PDB file of C-alpha atoms in Angstrom:
ATOM      1  CA  MET A   1     129.637 112.998 138.699  1.00  0.00           C
ATOM      2  CA  LYS A   2     132.975 113.035 136.975  1.00  0.00           C
ATOM      3  CA  LYS A   3     135.139 109.954 137.176  1.00  0.00           C
ATOM      4  CA  SER A   4     138.440 110.350 138.895  1.00  0.00           C
ATOM      5  CA  GLY A   5     141.193 110.759 136.322  1.00  0.00           C
ATOM      6  CA  SER A   6     138.770 110.960 133.403  1.00  0.00           C
ATOM      7  CA  ASN A   7     140.468 114.115 132.124  1.00  0.00           C
ATOM      8  CA  THR A   8     143.794 112.288 131.718  1.00  0.00           C
ATOM      9  CA  PRO A   9     142.996 108.819 130.364  1.00  0.00           C
ATOM     10  CA  LYS A  10     146.578 108.184 129.155  1.00  0.00           C
ATOM     11  CA  GLU A  11     148.218 109.240 132.413  1.00  0.00           C
ATOM     12  CA  THR A  12     151.147 107.082 133.428  1.00  0.00           C
ATOM     13  CA  PRO A  13     151.752 106.053 137.026  1.00  0.00           C
ATOM     14  CA  GLU A  14     154.697 108.490 137.114  1.00  0.00           C
ATOM     15  CA  GLN A  15     152.550 111.420 135.963  1.00  0.00           C
ATOM     16  CA  GLU A  16     149.736 110.887 138.440  1.00  0.00           C
ATOM     17  CA  PRO A  17     151.663 111.963 141.582  1.00  0.00           C
ATOM     18  CA  ARG A  18     152.843 115.133 139.794  1.00  0.00           C
ATOM     19  CA  ARG A  19     149.302 116.039 138.817  1.00  0.00           C
ATOM     20  CA  LEU A  20     148.027 115.320 142.309  1.00  0.00           C
ATOM     21  CA  ARG A  21     150.765 117.445 143.908  1.00  0.00           C
ATOM     22  CA  LYS A  22     149.812 120.356 141.659  1.00  0.00           C
ATOM     23  CA  GLU A  23     146.148 119.950 142.577  1.00  0.00           C
ATOM     24  CA  ILE A  24     146.973 119.785 146.286  1.00  0.00           C
ATOM     25  CA  SER A  25     149.135 122.908 146.192  1.00  0.00           C
ATOM     26  CA  LYS A  26     146.424 124.744 144.274  1.00  0.00           C
ATOM     27  CA  LEU A  27     143.814 123.735 146.845  1.00  0.00           C
ATOM     28  CA  LYS A  28     146.079 124.727 149.747  1.00  0.00           C
ATOM     29  CA  SER A  29     146.624 128.199 148.335  1.00  0.00           C
ATOM     30  CA  GLN A  30     142.897 128.539 147.721  1.00  0.00           C
ATOM     31  CA  LYS A  31     142.220 127.472 151.308  1.00  0.00           C
ATOM     32  CA  GLU A  32     144.649 130.082 152.662  1.00  0.00           C
ATOM     33  CA  ALA A  33     143.027 132.785 150.542  1.00  0.00           C
ATOM     34  CA  ASP A  34     139.602 131.763 151.834  1.00  0.00           C
ATOM     35  CA  LYS A  35     140.858 131.835 155.435  1.00  0.00           C
ATOM     36  CA  ALA A  36     142.186 135.360 154.971  1.00  0.00           C
ATOM     37  CA  LYS A  37     138.917 136.484 153.417  1.00  0.00           C
ATOM     38  CA  ILE A  38     136.909 134.980 156.280  1.00  0.00           C
ATOM     39  CA  LYS A  39     139.167 136.687 158.821  1.00  0.00           C
ATOM     40  CA  ASP A  40     138.652 140.057 157.125  1.00  0.00           C
ATOM     41  CA  LEU A  41     134.894 139.559 156.940  1.00  0.00           C
ATOM     42  CA  LYS A  42     134.715 138.622 160.623  1.00  0.00           C
ATOM     43  CA  LYS A  43     136.683 141.739 161.505  1.00  0.00           C
ATOM     44  CA  GLU A  44     134.359 143.884 159.402  1.00  0.00           C
ATOM     45  CA  LEU A  45     131.287 142.285 160.935  1.00  0.00           C
ATOM     46  CA  LYS A  46     132.629 142.884 164.425  1.00  0.00           C
ATOM     47  CA  LYS A  47     133.152 146.571 163.610  1.00  0.00           C
ATOM     48  CA  LYS A  48     129.590 146.885 162.335  1.00  0.00           C
ATOM     49  CA  THR A  49     128.075 145.160 165.366  1.00  0.00           C
ATOM     50  CA  CYS A  50     130.060 147.347 167.761  1.00  0.00           C
ATOM     51  CA  ARG A  51     128.819 150.542 166.123  1.00  0.00           C
ATOM     52  CA  GLN A  52     125.169 149.684 166.693  1.00  0.00           C
TER      53      GLN A  52
END
């Protein structure tokens, strides 16, 4: 398992919050994309089950 912060060993306390904010925003956008994909897949599955 990778140590937390091992990729930025010379990170200053001021840089850490910036990096974490970027990571959080990236994860949030990924989560929203996944939610949309799940919604579409559920819709498609519902259509297929109704046809049978």
